[in-house]
Amino acid sequence: MKRTGARRSLAWLPVIWCLTRLALLLFVMKVYVFPGPDVTSDVHVIYQGWYDVLRAGTFPQNDVTWQYPPAAALAVLSPALLPFLHYATAFFVLACVTDLAVLALLAYAGRRPGRTLRGAWVWVAGVPLLGPTVYARYDVMVTAVAVAALLAGARHPKTMGALAAFGALLKVWPAMLLLAARRRSAWMSALVTGIAVTGAFALAMPGGFAFLTFQRDRGTEVESLGALVFHVARHFGWQGEVRLNYGSIEFLGPYVSEVSTGALFLTGAALGWLVLWRLLARRFEEHTLADAAFVAVLMFTTTSRVISPQYMVWLVGLAAVCLCFPGSRMRLPVGLVLVACFVTVLEFPLYFANVVASDGLGLTLLFLRNGLLVAATLLAARALWKATVPRTVPAPLPPQPAARAGETPVSS
């Protein structure tokens, strides 16, 4: 009976994937117009502009919107693989193909003994919840590398380390996949890959690390957790403004730097918790690697100064890997993340004007989405800790001497 149900589930996966991804392609290619601001402008304008610069053999060093590690150049240059298509069309097609590759990896992993197809279903359902933004950013490509790394982790630690390092050079966050890696070979492979790829870019193209300065100078983006302070403060006379800054819509004005510093403090606290967890964790199961990666990226996403809609793709990918393992403790946090994905598409792009205006609808959507992320983070961290860190057993009391005849024992 279980085998029959698994076959039916596997048969429906490509059908639902095709229907939902066709809708995404129709939206990004403007056959149908998705409500709200145009989410494809990044590809048509920014990515294509970077493409022209990168083809000349240098990074866009003078463009503050270039805030990515050097290997991101490969994602921006990838439409050259389809020279017969316009740049934007080629990018959307490649994003869709990458999406399909992730599904194939999750379906293959889910059919192995002791695994489940729930992870593949999380991917199939979670991606379209974010709307066409998924295909209009290169984050789905980074997520594909991260998913491949985690699925390889148990049996092929060297492959995992190499993929995690390459992913980190695409967009930094995949470095956190190594958090629960226990084999030294994974770390050594990551180190060698990181040095090799970084060295190749440093020799071949100047300006590969200008992104570090641009990231440092970013402010508080309007969709972030810290931005809720200013959304509320605007109703009580706060004199700041909302403006396009460093490639995103950010709050500028009094106390913004303090709130941004507070976000960095929360991120630092999250890092401290993760280090403490790694030092105390003793019970590692097959799914712990994926669970820990999900918790780490969830923490850093939630506490970030910027929570762009495409960041949710990372969480969907890692959540899908977690649920490939029946023993994963992340089911409830994964459910909260999927609900947060749906709220995300409401706040961007559908009602982004309301978010920027800090009106009642915009505030409600932001409080709901960020509240779901905070709840998912706390629940996921608690579940990971309980599953891996043993409770301290109190030391037994020393034996009491036997009472002499005629003496009354003294109660403590």
Coordinates of C-alpha atoms in Angstrom, one line a residue, residues 78-382:
S78 CA 25.0 32.0 -17.8
P79 CA 22.6 33.3 -20.5
A80 CA 25.6 33.1 -22.9
L81 CA 24.9 29.4 -22.9
L82 CA 21.7 30.2 -25.0
P83 CA 23.0 32.7 -27.5
F84 CA 20.0 32.3 -29.7
L85 CA 17.7 33.8 -27.1
H86 CA 17.5 37.4 -25.7
Y87 CA 19.4 37.8 -22.5
A88 CA 16.4 38.0 -20.2
T89 CA 14.5 35.1 -21.9
A90 CA 17.6 32.9 -21.6
F91 CA 18.0 33.8 -17.9
F92 CA 14.4 32.8 -17.2
V93 CA 14.7 29.6 -19.1
L94 CA 17.9 28.7 -17.2
A95 CA 16.2 29.5 -13.9
C96 CA 13.4 27.1 -14.8
V97 CA 15.8 24.4 -15.9
T98 CA 17.6 24.8 -12.5
D99 CA 14.3 24.5 -10.7
L100 CA 13.7 21.2 -12.5
A101 CA 17.2 20.0 -11.6
V102 CA 16.4 20.6 -7.9
L103 CA 13.1 18.7 -8.2
A104 CA 15.1 15.8 -9.9
L105 CA 17.6 15.7 -7.0
L106 CA 14.9 15.7 -4.3
A107 CA 12.8 13.1 -6.1
Y108 CA 15.8 10.8 -6.5
A109 CA 16.8 11.3 -2.9
G110 CA 13.2 10.8 -1.8
R111 CA 12.9 7.4 -3.5
R112 CA 15.9 5.9 -1.7
P113 CA 15.2 3.5 1.2
G114 CA 14.4 5.3 4.5
R115 CA 13.6 8.5 2.7
T116 CA 10.4 10.3 1.7
L117 CA 9.0 12.4 -1.2
R118 CA 7.8 15.0 1.2
G119 CA 10.8 17.1 0.4
A120 CA 10.1 17.1 -3.3
W121 CA 6.6 18.2 -2.6
V122 CA 7.8 21.1 -0.4
W123 CA 9.9 22.3 -3.4
V124 CA 7.0 21.9 -5.9
A125 CA 4.6 23.8 -3.7
G126 CA 6.9 26.3 -2.0
V127 CA 8.5 27.9 -5.1
P128 CA 5.3 29.1 -6.8
L129 CA 4.1 30.5 -3.5
L130 CA 6.8 33.2 -4.0
G131 CA 5.5 34.2 -7.4
P132 CA 7.6 35.2 -10.5
T133 CA 10.3 36.8 -8.4
V134 CA 11.9 33.3 -8.1
Y135 CA 12.7 33.2 -11.8
A136 CA 13.8 36.9 -11.9
R137 CA 16.8 36.4 -9.5
Y138 CA 19.7 34.1 -9.5
D139 CA 19.0 32.7 -6.0
V140 CA 17.3 29.6 -7.4
M141 CA 20.7 28.7 -8.9
V142 CA 22.5 29.2 -5.6
T143 CA 19.8 27.1 -3.9
A144 CA 20.3 24.3 -6.4
V145 CA 24.0 24.1 -5.4
A146 CA 23.1 24.1 -1.7
V147 CA 20.5 21.3 -2.1
A148 CA 23.0 19.2 -4.0
A149 CA 25.6 19.8 -1.3
L150 CA 23.3 18.7 1.5
L151 CA 22.0 15.6 -0.3
A152 CA 25.6 14.6 -0.9
G153 CA 26.7 15.2 2.7
A154 CA 26.1 11.8 4.3
R155 CA 27.9 9.6 1.7
H156 CA 30.2 12.1 -0.1
P157 CA 31.6 14.6 2.4
K158 CA 34.3 15.8 0.0
T159 CA 31.6 16.6 -2.7
M160 CA 29.6 18.4 -0.1
G161 CA 32.5 20.5 1.0
A162 CA 33.4 21.5 -2.5
L163 CA 29.8 22.4 -3.4
A164 CA 29.3 24.4 -0.2
A165 CA 32.4 26.4 -0.8
F166 CA 31.4 27.0 -4.4
G167 CA 27.9 28.1 -3.2
A168 CA 29.5 30.4 -0.7
L169 CA 31.4 32.1 -3.6
L170 CA 28.0 32.5 -5.3
K171 CA 26.2 34.1 -2.4
V172 CA 27.9 33.5 1.0
W173 CA 25.1 31.8 2.9
P174 CA 25.8 28.2 1.7
A175 CA 29.0 28.3 3.9
M176 CA 26.6 27.6 6.8
L177 CA 25.9 24.2 5.3
L178 CA 29.1 23.0 6.9
L179 CA 27.9 23.8 10.4
A180 CA 27.2 20.2 11.3
A181 CA 29.7 18.5 9.0
R182 CA 31.7 16.1 11.2
R183 CA 34.2 14.7 8.8
R184 CA 37.4 16.6 8.3
S185 CA 37.4 15.8 4.6
A186 CA 34.4 18.0 4.1
W187 CA 36.1 21.0 5.6
M188 CA 39.4 20.3 3.7
S189 CA 37.5 20.0 0.4
A190 CA 35.7 23.3 1.1
L191 CA 39.0 25.0 1.9
V192 CA 40.8 23.8 -1.2
T193 CA 37.8 24.6 -3.4
G194 CA 37.4 28.1 -1.9
I195 CA 41.1 28.9 -2.4
A196 CA 41.2 27.6 -5.9
V197 CA 38.1 29.4 -7.1
T198 CA 38.9 32.6 -5.3
G199 CA 42.4 32.5 -6.7
A200 CA 41.2 31.9 -10.3
F201 CA 38.9 34.9 -10.1
A202 CA 41.5 37.1 -8.5
L203 CA 44.0 36.4 -11.3
A204 CA 41.5 36.5 -14.2
M205 CA 39.2 39.5 -13.2
P206 CA 40.0 42.5 -11.1
G207 CA 37.5 43.8 -8.5
G208 CA 36.1 40.5 -7.3
F209 CA 35.9 41.6 -3.7
A210 CA 34.6 45.2 -4.0
F211 CA 31.2 43.7 -2.8
L212 CA 32.5 43.6 0.8
T213 CA 32.5 47.4 1.0
F214 CA 29.1 47.7 -0.6
Q215 CA 27.6 45.2 1.8
R216 CA 29.1 46.9 4.8
D217 CA 27.4 50.2 3.9
R218 CA 23.9 48.9 3.5
G219 CA 21.1 50.3 5.7
T220 CA 17.8 48.9 6.9
E221 CA 15.6 47.5 4.1
V222 CA 11.9 48.1 4.4
E223 CA 10.9 44.4 4.6
S224 CA 13.4 43.5 7.4
L225 CA 12.6 42.8 11.0
G226 CA 14.3 46.0 12.1
A227 CA 12.3 48.0 9.6
L228 CA 9.1 47.4 11.6
V229 CA 10.5 50.0 14.1
F230 CA 10.4 52.7 11.5
H231 CA 7.1 51.6 9.9
V232 CA 5.5 52.2 13.3
A233 CA 7.5 55.3 14.1
R234 CA 6.4 57.0 10.9
H235 CA 2.9 57.1 12.5
F236 CA 4.3 59.0 15.4
G237 CA 6.3 61.7 13.6
W238 CA 9.6 60.0 12.8
Q239 CA 11.3 62.3 10.3
G240 CA 13.2 59.8 8.1
E241 CA 12.5 58.8 4.6
V242 CA 12.2 55.7 2.3
R243 CA 14.5 55.7 -0.6
L244 CA 16.2 53.5 -3.2
N245 CA 19.7 52.9 -1.7
Y246 CA 22.3 50.3 -2.5
G247 CA 19.9 48.6 -4.8
S248 CA 17.0 48.2 -2.4
I249 CA 14.3 50.3 -0.8
E250 CA 15.7 51.3 2.6
F251 CA 14.9 53.6 5.5
L252 CA 17.2 56.6 5.9
G253 CA 17.2 59.1 8.7
P254 CA 17.5 59.3 12.5
Y255 CA 18.3 56.1 14.4
V256 CA 18.6 54.0 11.3
S257 CA 22.3 53.2 12.0
E258 CA 21.4 52.2 15.5
V259 CA 18.7 49.7 14.3
S260 CA 21.1 48.4 11.7
T261 CA 23.7 47.9 14.4
G262 CA 21.0 46.1 16.5
A263 CA 20.4 43.7 13.6
L264 CA 24.1 43.0 13.3
F265 CA 24.1 42.3 17.1
L266 CA 21.2 39.8 16.7
T267 CA 23.1 38.1 13.9
G268 CA 26.2 37.9 16.1
A269 CA 24.0 36.4 18.9
A270 CA 22.7 33.8 16.4
L271 CA 26.2 32.9 15.4
G272 CA 27.1 32.6 19.1
W273 CA 24.2 30.2 19.7
L274 CA 25.2 28.1 16.7
V275 CA 28.8 27.8 17.9
L276 CA 27.5 26.8 21.4
W277 CA 25.2 24.3 19.9
R278 CA 28.0 22.8 17.8
L279 CA 30.2 22.4 20.8
L280 CA 27.5 20.7 23.0
A281 CA 25.7 18.6 20.3
R282 CA 26.4 14.9 20.8
R283 CA 23.5 13.1 19.0
F284 CA 24.0 13.3 15.2
E285 CA 21.5 11.4 13.0
E286 CA 21.3 11.3 9.2
H287 CA 19.0 14.3 9.1
T288 CA 21.0 16.5 11.5
L289 CA 23.1 18.0 8.8
A290 CA 20.1 19.3 6.9
D291 CA 18.3 20.4 10.1
A292 CA 21.2 22.4 11.3
A293 CA 21.7 24.1 7.9
F294 CA 18.0 25.0 7.9
V295 CA 18.2 26.5 11.4
A296 CA 21.4 28.4 10.6
V297 CA 20.1 30.0 7.4
L298 CA 16.7 30.7 9.0
M299 CA 18.5 32.5 11.9
F300 CA 20.6 34.6 9.6
T301 CA 17.7 35.4 7.2
T302 CA 15.4 36.5 10.1
T303 CA 18.0 38.8 11.8
S304 CA 19.4 40.3 8.6
R305 CA 19.2 44.0 7.8
V306 CA 17.6 42.9 4.5
I307 CA 14.9 40.3 3.9
S308 CA 14.4 40.4 0.2
P309 CA 11.6 38.1 -1.2
Q310 CA 14.2 35.9 -3.0
Y311 CA 15.8 35.0 0.3
M312 CA 12.8 32.8 1.0
V313 CA 13.9 30.5 -1.9
W314 CA 16.9 29.5 0.2
L315 CA 14.6 28.4 3.0
V316 CA 12.3 26.5 0.8
G317 CA 15.3 24.5 -0.7
L318 CA 16.8 23.7 2.7
A319 CA 13.3 22.9 4.1
A320 CA 12.8 20.5 1.2
V321 CA 16.0 18.6 2.0
C322 CA 15.0 18.4 5.7
L323 CA 11.7 16.7 4.9
C324 CA 13.4 14.1 2.7
F325 CA 14.3 12.5 6.0
P326 CA 11.3 11.1 7.9
G327 CA 13.1 11.7 11.2
S328 CA 13.6 15.4 10.7
R329 CA 12.4 17.6 13.6
M330 CA 11.6 20.6 11.3
R331 CA 8.1 19.8 10.1
L332 CA 6.4 22.6 12.0
P333 CA 9.0 25.2 11.2
V334 CA 8.9 24.2 7.5
G335 CA 5.1 24.7 7.6
L336 CA 5.5 28.1 9.0
V337 CA 8.1 29.0 6.3
L338 CA 5.7 27.9 3.6
V339 CA 2.9 30.1 5.0
A340 CA 5.5 33.0 5.2
C341 CA 6.2 32.4 1.5
F342 CA 2.6 33.0 0.6
V343 CA 2.5 36.2 2.8
T344 CA 5.8 37.3 1.1
V345 CA 4.2 37.3 -2.4
L346 CA 1.4 39.4 -0.9
E347 CA 3.8 42.0 0.5
F348 CA 6.0 41.9 -2.6
P349 CA 5.1 42.5 -5.3
L350 CA 1.3 42.6 -4.9
Y351 CA 1.0 45.2 -2.1
F352 CA 4.5 46.6 -2.0
A353 CA 3.2 50.1 -2.4
N354 CA 1.3 49.6 0.9
V355 CA 4.5 48.4 2.6
V356 CA 6.5 51.4 1.4
A357 CA 3.7 53.7 2.6
S358 CA 3.6 51.9 6.0
D359 CA -0.2 51.9 5.9
G360 CA -2.4 49.4 7.7
L361 CA -2.3 46.7 5.1
G362 CA 1.5 47.0 4.6
L363 CA 2.1 46.8 8.3
T364 CA -0.1 43.8 8.8
L365 CA 1.6 41.9 6.0
L366 CA 5.1 42.7 7.3
F367 CA 4.2 41.9 11.0
L368 CA 2.7 38.6 9.8
R369 CA 5.5 37.5 7.5
N370 CA 8.3 38.5 9.9
G371 CA 6.4 37.1 12.9
L372 CA 6.1 33.7 11.1
L373 CA 9.9 33.8 10.4
V374 CA 10.7 34.6 14.1
A375 CA 8.3 31.8 15.3
A376 CA 9.9 29.3 12.8
T377 CA 13.4 30.3 13.9
L378 CA 12.7 29.8 17.6
L379 CA 10.8 26.5 17.1
A380 CA 13.5 25.2 14.8
A381 CA 16.3 26.1 17.1
R382 CA 14.6 24.6 20.1

